[in-house]
Coordinates of C-alpha atoms in Angstrom, one line a residue:
X89 CA -24.8 -12.1 21.8
X90 CA -22.7 -9.1 20.8
X91 CA -22.5 -10.5 17.2
X92 CA -26.3 -10.8 17.1
X93 CA -26.8 -7.2 18.2
X94 CA -24.4 -5.8 15.6
X95 CA -25.9 -8.0 12.9
X96 CA -29.5 -6.9 13.7
X97 CA -28.4 -3.2 13.7
X98 CA -26.6 -3.8 10.4
X99 CA -29.8 -5.3 8.9
X100 CA -32.0 -2.5 10.2
X101 CA -29.7 0.3 9.1
X102 CA -28.9 -1.3 5.8
X103 CA -32.6 -1.6 5.1
X104 CA -33.0 2.1 6.0
X105 CA -30.2 3.2 3.7
X106 CA -31.5 1.0 0.8
X107 CA -34.9 2.7 1.2
X108 CA -33.2 6.1 1.1
X109 CA -31.5 5.2 -2.1
X110 CA -34.7 3.9 -3.8
X111 CA -37.3 6.2 -2.4
X112 CA -38.6 8.7 -4.8
X113 CA -42.0 10.2 -5.7
X114 CA -43.8 7.9 -8.2
X115 CA -44.6 10.8 -10.5
X116 CA -41.0 11.9 -10.6
X117 CA -39.4 8.9 -12.2
X118 CA -40.7 6.5 -14.8
X119 CA -41.3 2.9 -13.6
X120 CA -38.7 1.6 -15.9
X121 CA -35.9 3.7 -14.5
X122 CA -34.8 1.2 -11.9
X123 CA -31.1 0.5 -12.7
X124 CA -28.6 1.0 -9.9
X125 CA -27.2 4.0 -11.8
X126 CA -30.7 5.6 -11.9
X127 CA -31.2 5.0 -8.2
X128 CA -27.9 6.6 -7.4
X129 CA -28.7 9.6 -9.6
X130 CA -31.9 10.1 -7.7
X131 CA -29.9 9.9 -4.5
X132 CA -27.5 12.6 -5.8
X133 CA -30.5 14.8 -6.7
X134 CA -31.5 14.9 -3.1
X135 CA -28.0 15.8 -1.8
X136 CA -27.1 19.3 -0.9
X137 CA -24.1 20.8 -2.6
X138 CA -22.1 20.4 0.6
X139 CA -22.9 16.7 0.7
X140 CA -21.9 16.2 -2.9
X141 CA -18.5 18.0 -2.3
X142 CA -17.9 15.9 0.8
X143 CA -18.3 12.7 -1.1
X144 CA -15.1 13.4 -3.0
X145 CA -12.9 13.6 0.0
X146 CA -11.1 10.8 1.7
X147 CA -9.7 11.9 5.0
X148 CA -7.4 10.8 7.9
X149 CA -8.7 11.0 11.4
X150 CA -7.1 10.2 14.7
X151 CA -8.4 7.6 17.1
X152 CA -9.3 4.0 17.7
X153 CA -13.0 4.8 18.1
X154 CA -15.4 6.8 15.9
X155 CA -17.0 8.4 18.9
X156 CA -14.8 7.9 21.9
X157 CA -11.1 8.3 21.0
X158 CA -8.3 9.0 23.5
X159 CA -7.9 12.6 24.6
X160 CA -4.6 12.9 22.7
X161 CA -6.4 11.9 19.5
X162 CA -9.2 14.4 20.2
X163 CA -6.6 17.1 20.6
X164 CA -4.9 16.1 17.3
X165 CA -8.2 16.1 15.5
X166 CA -9.1 19.5 16.8
X167 CA -5.7 20.9 15.8
X168 CA -5.6 19.4 12.3
X169 CA -9.3 19.1 11.3
X170 CA -11.3 21.2 13.7
X171 CA -13.5 18.3 14.9
X172 CA -13.2 15.9 17.8
X173 CA -14.0 12.5 16.4
X174 CA -14.5 10.6 13.2
X175 CA -18.3 10.9 13.7
X176 CA -18.0 14.7 13.9
X177 CA -15.8 14.7 10.8
X178 CA -18.5 12.9 8.8
X179 CA -21.3 15.0 10.2
X180 CA -19.5 18.3 9.5
X181 CA -17.9 17.6 6.1
X182 CA -19.9 14.6 4.7
X183 CA -16.7 12.9 3.6
X184 CA -17.1 10.0 1.3
X185 CA -14.2 8.0 2.8
X186 CA -11.8 7.6 5.7
X187 CA -8.2 6.3 5.4
X188 CA -6.6 4.3 8.3
X189 CA -3.1 4.8 9.5
X190 CA -1.2 3.0 12.3
X191 CA 0.3 6.4 13.4
X192 CA -3.3 7.8 13.7
X193 CA -4.0 5.0 16.1
X194 CA -6.7 3.5 13.8
X195 CA -5.2 0.0 13.7
X196 CA -4.5 -1.3 17.2
X197 CA -6.0 -4.8 16.7
X198 CA -8.5 -6.5 14.4
X199 CA -11.6 -6.3 16.8
X200 CA -10.9 -2.6 17.4
X201 CA -10.5 -2.0 13.7
X202 CA -13.8 -3.7 13.0
X203 CA -15.6 -1.6 15.8
X204 CA -14.1 1.6 14.4
X205 CA -15.3 0.7 10.9
X206 CA -18.8 0.0 12.2
X207 CA -18.8 3.3 14.1
X208 CA -17.8 5.2 10.9
X209 CA -20.5 3.5 8.9
X210 CA -23.1 4.3 11.6
X211 CA -22.0 8.0 11.4
X212 CA -22.4 7.9 7.6
X213 CA -25.8 6.5 7.8
X214 CA -26.9 9.0 10.5
X215 CA -26.6 11.9 8.1
X216 CA -29.6 13.7 6.5
X217 CA -28.7 11.8 3.3
X218 CA -27.5 8.5 4.6
X219 CA -24.5 7.3 2.6
X220 CA -22.0 4.5 3.7
X221 CA -18.2 5.3 3.5
X222 CA -15.3 3.8 1.7
X223 CA -12.8 2.8 4.4
X224 CA -9.3 2.5 3.0
X225 CA -5.7 1.9 3.9
X226 CA -2.3 1.2 2.4
X227 CA -1.8 -2.5 3.0
X228 CA 0.6 -3.4 0.2
X229 CA 2.4 -5.9 2.5
X230 CA 6.1 -6.1 2.6
X231 CA 7.5 -2.6 3.6
X232 CA 4.1 -0.9 3.5
X233 CA 1.6 -2.3 6.0
X234 CA -0.8 -0.4 8.3
X235 CA -2.5 -3.4 9.9
X236 CA -0.1 -5.7 11.7
X237 CA -0.2 -8.9 13.7
X238 CA -2.3 -10.8 14.6
X239 CA -3.5 -10.2 11.0
X240 CA -1.6 -12.1 8.4
X241 CA 1.4 -10.3 6.9
X242 CA 2.4 -11.5 3.5
X243 CA 5.4 -10.9 1.2
X244 CA 5.5 -7.6 -0.6
X245 CA 5.4 -6.9 -4.3
X246 CA 9.0 -7.4 -5.3
X247 CA 9.2 -10.6 -3.2
X248 CA 6.2 -11.9 -5.1
X249 CA 7.8 -10.8 -8.3
X250 CA 10.8 -13.0 -7.4
X251 CA 8.4 -16.0 -7.1
X252 CA 7.1 -15.3 -10.7
X253 CA 3.9 -17.0 -9.7
X254 CA 0.6 -15.3 -10.7
X255 CA -1.2 -18.0 -8.6
X256 CA 0.8 -17.0 -5.5
X257 CA 0.1 -13.3 -6.2
X258 CA -3.6 -13.9 -6.6
X259 CA -3.7 -16.0 -3.4
X260 CA -1.8 -13.5 -1.4
X261 CA -4.2 -10.7 -2.5
X262 CA -7.3 -12.9 -1.8
X263 CA -6.0 -13.5 1.8
X264 CA -5.1 -9.9 2.3
X265 CA -8.4 -8.7 0.9
X266 CA -10.5 -11.2 2.9
X267 CA -8.9 -10.0 6.2
X268 CA -9.3 -6.4 5.4
X269 CA -13.0 -6.9 4.5
X270 CA -13.6 -8.7 7.8
X271 CA -12.3 -5.6 9.6
X272 CA -14.6 -3.3 7.6
X273 CA -11.8 -2.0 5.3
X274 CA -13.3 -2.1 1.9
X275 CA -10.6 -0.5 -0.3
X276 CA -6.9 -1.2 -0.4
X277 CA -4.5 1.2 -2.1
X278 CA -2.8 -1.6 -4.0
X279 CA -1.4 -3.0 -6.2
X280 CA 1.7 -0.9 -7.0
X281 CA 1.8 -0.8 -10.8
X282 CA 5.1 1.0 -11.1
X283 CA 7.9 -0.6 -13.1
X284 CA 11.0 0.0 -10.9
X285 CA 13.9 0.5 -13.4
X286 CA 15.9 2.9 -11.2
X287 CA 17.9 1.3 -8.4
X288 CA 18.2 4.7 -6.7
X289 CA 14.4 5.1 -6.5
X290 CA 13.9 6.1 -2.9
X291 CA 10.1 5.7 -2.7
X292 CA 9.1 2.7 -4.8
X293 CA 11.9 0.0 -4.9
X294 CA 10.5 -3.2 -3.5
X295 CA 7.0 -1.9 -3.6
X296 CA 7.1 -2.7 -7.3
X297 CA 6.9 -6.2 -8.7
X298 CA 10.0 -5.6 -10.8
X299 CA 11.7 -4.0 -13.8
X300 CA 10.1 -6.1 -16.6
X301 CA 6.9 -4.3 -17.7
X302 CA 5.3 -7.5 -19.1
X303 CA 6.0 -9.4 -15.9
X304 CA 4.8 -6.6 -13.7
X305 CA 1.6 -6.3 -15.9
X306 CA 0.8 -9.9 -15.4
X307 CA 1.3 -9.8 -11.6
X308 CA -0.7 -6.5 -11.3
X309 CA -3.6 -8.2 -13.0
X310 CA -3.3 -11.3 -10.8
X311 CA -3.3 -9.1 -7.7
X312 CA -6.4 -7.1 -8.9
X313 CA -8.3 -10.4 -9.4
X314 CA -7.3 -11.7 -6.0
X315 CA -8.6 -8.6 -4.2
X316 CA -11.7 -8.7 -6.3
X317 CA -12.4 -12.3 -5.3
X318 CA -12.3 -11.1 -1.7
X319 CA -14.9 -8.4 -2.5
X320 CA -12.9 -5.2 -1.8
X321 CA -11.8 -2.3 -4.0
X322 CA -8.3 -1.8 -5.2
X323 CA -6.3 1.2 -6.5
X324 CA -3.5 0.7 -9.0
X325 CA -0.8 3.3 -8.4
X326 CA 1.0 5.6 -9.1
X327 CA -0.3 6.7 -12.6
X328 CA 1.3 7.4 -15.0
X329 CA 4.3 5.5 -13.4
X330 CA 6.7 6.3 -10.6
X331 CA 9.3 3.7 -11.2
X332 CA 12.1 5.8 -12.7
X333 CA 12.9 8.6 -10.3
X334 CA 15.6 9.5 -7.8
X335 CA 13.3 11.8 -5.9
X336 CA 10.6 11.0 -3.3
X337 CA 7.3 12.7 -4.1
X338 CA 6.6 12.9 -0.4
X339 CA 9.3 15.5 -0.2
X340 CA 9.9 16.8 -3.7
X341 CA 8.4 17.0 -7.2
X342 CA 10.1 14.3 -9.3
X343 CA 10.4 14.5 -13.0
X344 CA 10.2 11.4 -15.2
X345 CA 12.2 11.9 -18.4
X346 CA 10.7 9.1 -20.4
X347 CA 9.7 9.8 -24.0
X348 CA 6.2 9.0 -25.1
X349 CA 7.5 5.9 -26.7
X350 CA 9.3 4.8 -23.6
X351 CA 6.3 5.5 -21.4
X352 CA 4.1 3.4 -23.7
X353 CA 6.5 0.5 -23.6
X354 CA 7.6 0.7 -20.0
X355 CA 5.1 2.4 -17.8
X356 CA 1.8 1.9 -19.4
X357 CA 1.5 -2.0 -19.6
X358 CA 0.7 -2.6 -15.9
X359 CA -2.0 0.1 -15.9
X360 CA -3.5 -1.3 -19.1
X361 CA -3.5 -4.8 -17.5
X362 CA -5.1 -3.4 -14.3
X363 CA -7.9 -1.8 -16.4
X364 CA -8.4 -5.0 -18.4
X365 CA -8.6 -6.9 -15.1
X366 CA -11.4 -4.6 -13.9
X367 CA -9.5 -2.3 -11.5
X368 CA -12.0 -0.2 -9.5
X369 CA -9.8 2.8 -8.9
X370 CA -6.5 4.2 -10.1
X371 CA -4.3 6.5 -8.0
X372 CA -2.3 9.4 -9.5
X373 CA 1.3 10.3 -8.9
X374 CA 2.7 13.7 -7.9
X375 CA 5.3 13.5 -10.7
X376 CA 6.0 15.6 -13.8
X377 CA 6.1 13.8 -17.1
X378 CA 7.0 16.4 -19.8
X379 CA 6.4 14.0 -22.6
X380 CA 2.8 13.6 -21.6
X381 CA 2.2 17.2 -20.4
X382 CA 4.6 20.0 -21.5
X383 CA 3.1 22.3 -18.9
X384 CA 5.0 20.3 -16.2
X385 CA 2.1 20.2 -13.9
X386 CA 2.1 17.3 -11.5
X387 CA 0.2 14.4 -13.0
X388 CA -2.4 14.6 -10.3
X389 CA -3.3 18.1 -11.6
X390 CA -2.8 17.4 -15.3
X391 CA -5.8 17.3 -17.6
X392 CA -3.7 16.0 -20.5
X393 CA -2.6 13.1 -18.3
X394 CA -5.7 12.2 -16.2
X395 CA -8.3 12.9 -18.9
X396 CA -6.2 12.8 -22.1
X397 CA -4.1 9.7 -21.3
X398 CA -5.9 7.7 -18.6
X399 CA -9.5 8.3 -19.5
X400 CA -9.3 8.8 -23.3
X401 CA -6.3 6.9 -24.5
X402 CA -6.5 4.0 -22.1
X403 CA -10.3 4.1 -21.9
X404 CA -10.6 4.0 -18.1
X405 CA -13.9 5.3 -16.7
X406 CA -13.6 4.2 -13.1
X407 CA -12.7 6.2 -10.0
X408 CA -9.5 8.2 -10.1
X409 CA -8.0 9.1 -6.7
X410 CA -5.1 11.4 -5.9
X411 CA -2.2 10.3 -3.9
X412 CA -2.1 12.0 -0.5
X413 CA -2.4 15.8 -0.9
X414 CA -0.3 16.2 2.1
X415 CA 2.8 15.3 0.0
X416 CA 5.1 18.0 -1.0
X417 CA 5.2 16.8 -4.6
X418 CA 1.7 18.2 -5.2
X419 CA 2.1 21.3 -3.1
X420 CA 5.2 23.0 -4.6
X421 CA 3.6 24.6 -7.6
X422 CA 0.1 25.6 -6.3
X423 CA -1.4 26.4 -2.9
X424 CA -3.5 24.1 -0.8
X425 CA -6.7 25.9 -1.9
X426 CA -6.0 25.4 -5.6
X427 CA -4.7 21.8 -5.6
X428 CA -8.1 20.1 -5.0
X429 CA -9.8 22.3 -7.6
X430 CA -7.2 21.7 -10.2
X431 CA -7.2 17.9 -9.5
X432 CA -11.0 17.8 -10.1
X433 CA -10.6 19.9 -13.3
X434 CA -7.9 17.4 -14.4
X435 CA -10.4 14.6 -14.2
X436 CA -9.8 13.2 -10.7
X437 CA -12.8 11.9 -8.6
X438 CA -11.5 11.5 -5.1
X439 CA -9.2 13.9 -3.1
X440 CA -7.1 12.0 -0.6
X441 CA -6.0 13.4 2.7
X442 CA -5.6 17.1 2.1
X443 CA -3.4 18.9 4.7
X444 CA -6.2 21.2 5.7
X445 CA -9.7 19.8 5.0
X446 CA -11.5 23.0 5.8
X447 CA -9.4 24.9 3.2
X448 CA -9.7 22.2 0.5
X449 CA -13.5 21.5 1.1
X450 CA -14.3 25.2 1.0
X451 CA -12.2 25.7 -2.1
X452 CA -14.1 23.1 -4.0
X453 CA -17.4 24.4 -2.8
X454 CA -16.5 27.9 -3.9
X455 CA -15.3 26.6 -7.3
X456 CA -18.6 25.0 -7.9
X457 CA -20.6 28.0 -6.8
X458 CA -18.6 30.3 -9.0
X459 CA -18.9 28.0 -12.0
X460 CA -15.2 27.1 -12.3
X461 CA -16.3 23.6 -11.8
X462 CA -19.8 22.8 -13.1
X463 CA -22.3 21.0 -10.9
X464 CA -22.6 18.4 -13.7
X465 CA -18.8 17.8 -13.5
X466 CA -19.1 17.5 -9.7
X467 CA -22.0 15.0 -10.0
X468 CA -20.0 12.9 -12.5
X469 CA -17.4 12.2 -9.9
X470 CA -20.0 11.7 -7.1
X471 CA -21.7 9.1 -9.2
X472 CA -18.5 7.2 -9.8
X473 CA -17.8 7.2 -6.1
X474 CA -21.3 6.0 -5.2
X475 CA -21.2 3.4 -8.0
X476 CA -18.1 2.0 -6.4
X477 CA -19.9 1.8 -3.0
X478 CA -22.8 0.1 -4.7
X479 CA -20.5 -2.4 -6.4
X480 CA -19.0 -3.3 -3.0
X481 CA -22.5 -3.9 -1.5
X482 CA -22.1 -1.0 1.0
X483 CA -25.7 0.2 0.4
X484 CA -27.0 -3.3 1.3
X485 CA -24.9 -3.8 4.5
X486 CA -21.7 -1.9 5.4
X487 CA -21.2 -3.6 8.7
X488 CA -18.9 -6.4 10.0
X489 CA -19.1 -8.6 13.1
X490 CA -16.7 -10.0 15.7
X491 CA -17.4 -13.4 14.1
X492 CA -16.2 -12.1 10.7
X493 CA -12.9 -11.2 12.4
X494 CA -12.5 -14.4 14.3
X495 CA -13.3 -16.6 11.3
X496 CA -11.0 -14.7 8.9
X497 CA -8.2 -12.6 10.4
X498 CA -4.8 -14.3 11.1
X499 CA -6.2 -17.8 10.8
X500 CA -3.9 -20.8 10.9
X501 CA -4.6 -21.5 7.3
X502 CA -3.8 -17.9 6.2
X503 CA -0.5 -17.8 8.2
X504 CA 0.6 -21.2 6.8
X505 CA -0.2 -19.9 3.3
X506 CA 1.9 -16.8 3.9
X507 CA 4.9 -19.0 4.9
X508 CA 4.4 -21.2 1.8
X509 CA 4.3 -18.2 -0.5
X510 CA 7.3 -16.6 1.2
X511 CA 9.3 -19.8 0.7
X512 CA 9.1 -19.3 -3.1
X513 CA 10.4 -15.7 -2.9
X514 CA 13.8 -15.8 -1.2
X515 CA 16.6 -15.3 -3.8
X516 CA 20.1 -16.7 -3.5
X517 CA 22.4 -14.4 -5.4
X518 CA 25.9 -15.7 -4.3
X519 CA 27.0 -19.0 -2.8
X520 CA 30.8 -19.3 -2.9
X521 CA 32.2 -22.7 -2.3
X522 CA 28.7 -24.0 -1.4
X523 CA 28.7 -22.1 1.9
X524 CA 24.9 -22.5 2.1
X525 CA 23.0 -24.2 3.3
X526 CA 24.6 -24.1 6.7
X527 CA 24.9 -27.4 8.6
X528 CA 23.5 -27.3 12.1
X529 CA 26.0 -29.9 13.3
X530 CA 29.2 -28.4 11.8
X531 CA 28.2 -24.7 11.7
X532 CA 26.0 -24.6 14.8
X533 CA 27.1 -21.4 16.5
X534 CA 25.9 -18.3 14.6
X535 CA 25.9 -14.5 15.1
X536 CA 23.2 -12.4 13.5
X537 CA 24.1 -8.7 13.1
X538 CA 23.0 -5.7 11.1
X539 CA 20.1 -3.4 10.5
X540 CA 17.0 -3.3 12.6
X541 CA 14.6 -0.8 10.9
X542 CA 11.3 -0.2 12.5
X543 CA 8.5 -2.6 11.7
X544 CA 6.3 -1.4 8.8
X545 CA 3.2 -2.2 10.8
X546 CA 4.6 -1.6 14.3
X547 CA 4.1 -5.2 15.2
X548 CA 7.0 -7.3 13.9
X549 CA 10.7 -7.5 14.3
X550 CA 13.4 -6.5 15.1
X551 CA 14.9 -8.2 12.1
X552 CA 18.1 -9.5 13.7
X553 CA 16.2 -11.0 16.6
X554 CA 13.7 -12.6 14.2
X555 CA 16.4 -14.1 12.1
X556 CA 18.3 -15.4 15.2
X557 CA 15.2 -16.8 16.8
X558 CA 14.2 -18.5 13.5
X559 CA 17.6 -20.1 13.1
X560 CA 17.7 -21.2 16.7
X561 CA 14.3 -22.9 16.2
X562 CA 15.8 -24.7 13.2
X563 CA 18.5 -26.3 15.3
X564 CA 21.3 -23.6 15.4
X565 CA 22.5 -21.6 18.4
X566 CA 22.1 -18.1 17.1
X567 CA 22.6 -14.8 19.0
X568 CA 21.5 -11.3 17.7
X569 CA 23.5 -8.1 17.9
X570 CA 21.9 -5.0 16.3
X571 CA 24.4 -2.8 14.6
X572 CA 21.8 -0.5 12.8
X573 CA 21.7 0.9 9.4
X574 CA 24.7 3.2 10.1
X575 CA 26.9 1.1 12.4
X576 CA 29.4 3.1 14.5
X577 CA 33.1 2.2 14.8
X578 CA 32.4 0.9 18.3
X579 CA 29.5 -1.1 17.0
X580 CA 31.6 -2.6 14.3
X581 CA 34.4 -3.5 16.8
X582 CA 31.7 -5.1 19.0
X583 CA 30.4 -7.2 16.1
X584 CA 33.9 -8.4 15.1
X585 CA 34.6 -9.3 18.7
X586 CA 31.3 -11.2 19.0
X587 CA 32.1 -13.1 15.8
X588 CA 35.2 -14.7 17.2
X589 CA 34.6 -18.4 17.6
X590 CA 31.4 -18.4 15.6
X591 CA 30.9 -20.7 12.7
X592 CA 29.3 -18.1 10.6
X593 CA 27.9 -14.6 10.7
X594 CA 24.6 -13.5 9.1
X595 CA 24.4 -9.8 8.3
X596 CA 21.1 -8.1 7.6
X597 CA 21.9 -5.2 5.2
X598 CA 19.6 -2.3 4.3
X599 CA 20.1 -0.3 1.1
X600 CA 23.9 -0.2 1.3
X601 CA 25.2 3.0 -0.3
X602 CA 28.7 4.0 -1.3
X603 CA 29.3 5.9 1.9
X604 CA 27.4 3.5 4.2
X605 CA 29.3 2.2 7.3
X606 CA 27.5 -1.1 6.6
X607 CA 30.3 -1.6 4.0
X608 CA 32.8 -1.2 6.8
X609 CA 31.0 -3.7 9.0
X610 CA 30.8 -6.4 6.3
X611 CA 34.4 -5.8 5.3
X612 CA 35.6 -6.1 8.9
X613 CA 33.7 -9.3 9.4
X614 CA 35.0 -10.8 6.1
X615 CA 38.5 -9.8 7.1
X616 CA 38.2 -11.6 10.4
X617 CA 38.0 -14.9 8.6
X618 CA 34.5 -15.9 9.7
X619 CA 32.1 -17.0 6.9
X620 CA 29.7 -14.2 6.1
X621 CA 26.2 -14.5 4.8
X622 CA 24.4 -11.3 3.9
X623 CA 20.6 -10.9 3.7
X624 CA 19.4 -7.8 1.9
X625 CA 16.2 -6.9 3.8
X626 CA 15.1 -4.1 1.5
X627 CA 16.3 -3.5 -2.1
X628 CA 18.2 -6.4 -3.6
X629 CA 21.0 -4.2 -5.0
X630 CA 23.2 -4.4 -1.9
X631 CA 25.3 -7.3 -3.3
X632 CA 26.8 -5.0 -5.9
X633 CA 28.8 -3.3 -3.1
X634 CA 29.6 -6.5 -1.2
X635 CA 31.7 -8.6 -3.5
X636 CA 33.7 -10.4 -0.8
X637 CA 30.9 -12.2 1.1
X638 CA 30.6 -15.9 1.1
X639 CA 26.9 -16.0 0.3
X640 CA 24.1 -13.4 -0.2
X641 CA 20.4 -13.6 -0.2
X642 CA 17.7 -11.1 -1.1
X643 CA 14.6 -11.2 1.2
X644 CA 13.0 -7.9 -0.2
X645 CA 11.6 -6.9 3.2
X646 CA 12.3 -7.1 7.0
X647 CA 8.9 -8.4 8.0
X648 CA 8.8 -11.6 9.9
X649 CA 7.3 -13.8 7.2
X650 CA 10.1 -12.9 4.8
X651 CA 12.9 -13.2 7.4
X652 CA 11.6 -16.6 8.5
X653 CA 11.7 -17.7 4.9
X654 CA 15.3 -16.5 4.5
X655 CA 16.2 -18.4 7.7
X656 CA 14.7 -21.6 6.3
X657 CA 16.8 -21.2 3.1
X658 CA 20.0 -20.6 5.2
X659 CA 19.3 -23.7 7.2
X660 CA 18.5 -25.8 4.1
X661 CA 14.9 -26.5 5.2
X662 CA 13.7 -25.2 1.8
X663 CA 15.6 -24.7 -1.4
X664 CA 15.9 -21.1 -2.7
X665 CA 13.4 -20.6 -5.5
X666 CA 13.3 -16.9 -6.0
X667 CA 14.6 -15.2 -9.2
X668 CA 15.6 -11.6 -9.4
X669 CA 12.8 -9.5 -10.8
X670 CA 15.2 -6.6 -11.3
X671 CA 18.8 -6.5 -12.6
X672 CA 21.7 -5.8 -10.3
X673 CA 24.1 -3.5 -12.1
X674 CA 27.7 -2.6 -11.4
X675 CA 27.9 0.5 -9.2
X676 CA 30.8 1.9 -11.1
X677 CA 29.4 1.1 -14.5
X678 CA 25.6 0.7 -14.5
X679 CA 25.7 -0.3 -18.2
X680 CA 27.1 -3.6 -17.0
X681 CA 24.8 -6.1 -15.3
X682 CA 26.2 -8.3 -12.6
X683 CA 23.1 -10.3 -12.0
X684 CA 20.3 -10.1 -14.6
X685 CA 16.6 -10.4 -14.2
X686 CA 15.9 -14.1 -13.6
X687 CA 19.1 -14.8 -11.8
X688 CA 18.8 -17.0 -8.8
X689 CA 20.8 -20.0 -7.5
X690 CA 19.5 -23.0 -5.7
X691 CA 20.7 -26.2 -3.9

């Protein structure tokens, strides 16, 4: 009954908004002017200036409900935005989009997400000029996932890069997109189109498909097509390429020192491929690329980069969205009142998550009123945003039902597909003396120690427990002991003591550095004489600092689906099939490659 009520409301409201889009006095428009673009232009002509400006903003908002969030979320909204709820946000600022975050309590469970999405769309259609919203999130999978179990969680980009299978990449995106669409999320900020050539990159790493621009380009295109087949919008990121930096643009303003020739050969191919595949939006990076813009403005605010390179040189005419404007990389050179204005002047269409919406919205409004930004330029971006909404069918029916969720999200078929795809990603880097696969009869008693980073979605892990449980289900007797990403001396002693009498120890490593006490942990376990298997649960470069281990795997993430796949490889239930999508270099001489792109052992 509940489904029927929502569907009827959806039909009635969608009919009303369609009428609003098409209604126009007969004498005002020629009969022949009936294309979607013409209809949207007529809709824009009826918008107030405030409504047009609002369409360019995509904003965070706290709460699980559009109209009745928890009091703590009301308080957070009042403090940060000056409104109580998502519905008030839309009524006040006419925002064109909402972005979901787990930490904003938007993504508790699939039915709640669907109800929140419907509430947001009802608020959008209740405005004087009814317009549906783009509802977006960062669901890259792997180490970036805002929606967790019981939704299907899939391998991330670098794991998929290790599979080298465009078909798997396309299928993973189709599943991810279908589940997001069922929950009313109609835009995913993926795929990551960065080519990760710097092992020290603190912000991209395994979010990238790899270090080979041609391979990355092919997989980016496959993922775009997978999401398109599910009927949702995508956003290739982070233009013009964030793969070669040692700084995190969340906290600093990185500089990419590639020449124009290097950028063309290394960074551009995945974005070209995304455009050729019909990408619906592209996200800018808060990075400086002097070869593309000598002014050293962040790319997000750079007219030579956004308009000159992306629009004119690459021929892209779709939606351009900024990365989050809360990030320090875009706030260091200009104030929060100038950043959104400069972004629009650079050629951007959507302004994502400004730190203070009131300041940003009023700044854009003032810039248009003063003539700094022409109303024609404003309407150009509004039209692109509305055309994307039209392409997604949001003017016809922006609503979802409980039945959509039940038929699509976290289904047995999707979960099984995720496991099959993950089985083709795990990479065996080292296997001395044929240590792997372990034999459940001769090497039954196992200890699993190591890092237990927080779940990307808040719904999986902890990694050591997941690995131990999976190995136990496969016929071993495995116990878990978390030692963390920075094991203490006492923790290391406890691990060595717990390893006595065990047939093997599995160590989950997490971005091992030269000064990391994870080195001490692994060294102490190797010195104890117990066979040691390491599983790199983030970047695959850890093996360069762990030469003494018996076997080493790269799992590329610590989410359950990838850890279970690693356990199946350790147990010999599946053969390792993954191949390194990045090179692993010597730490003391990066010019020497220990394990090249394509390396991967098997049984």
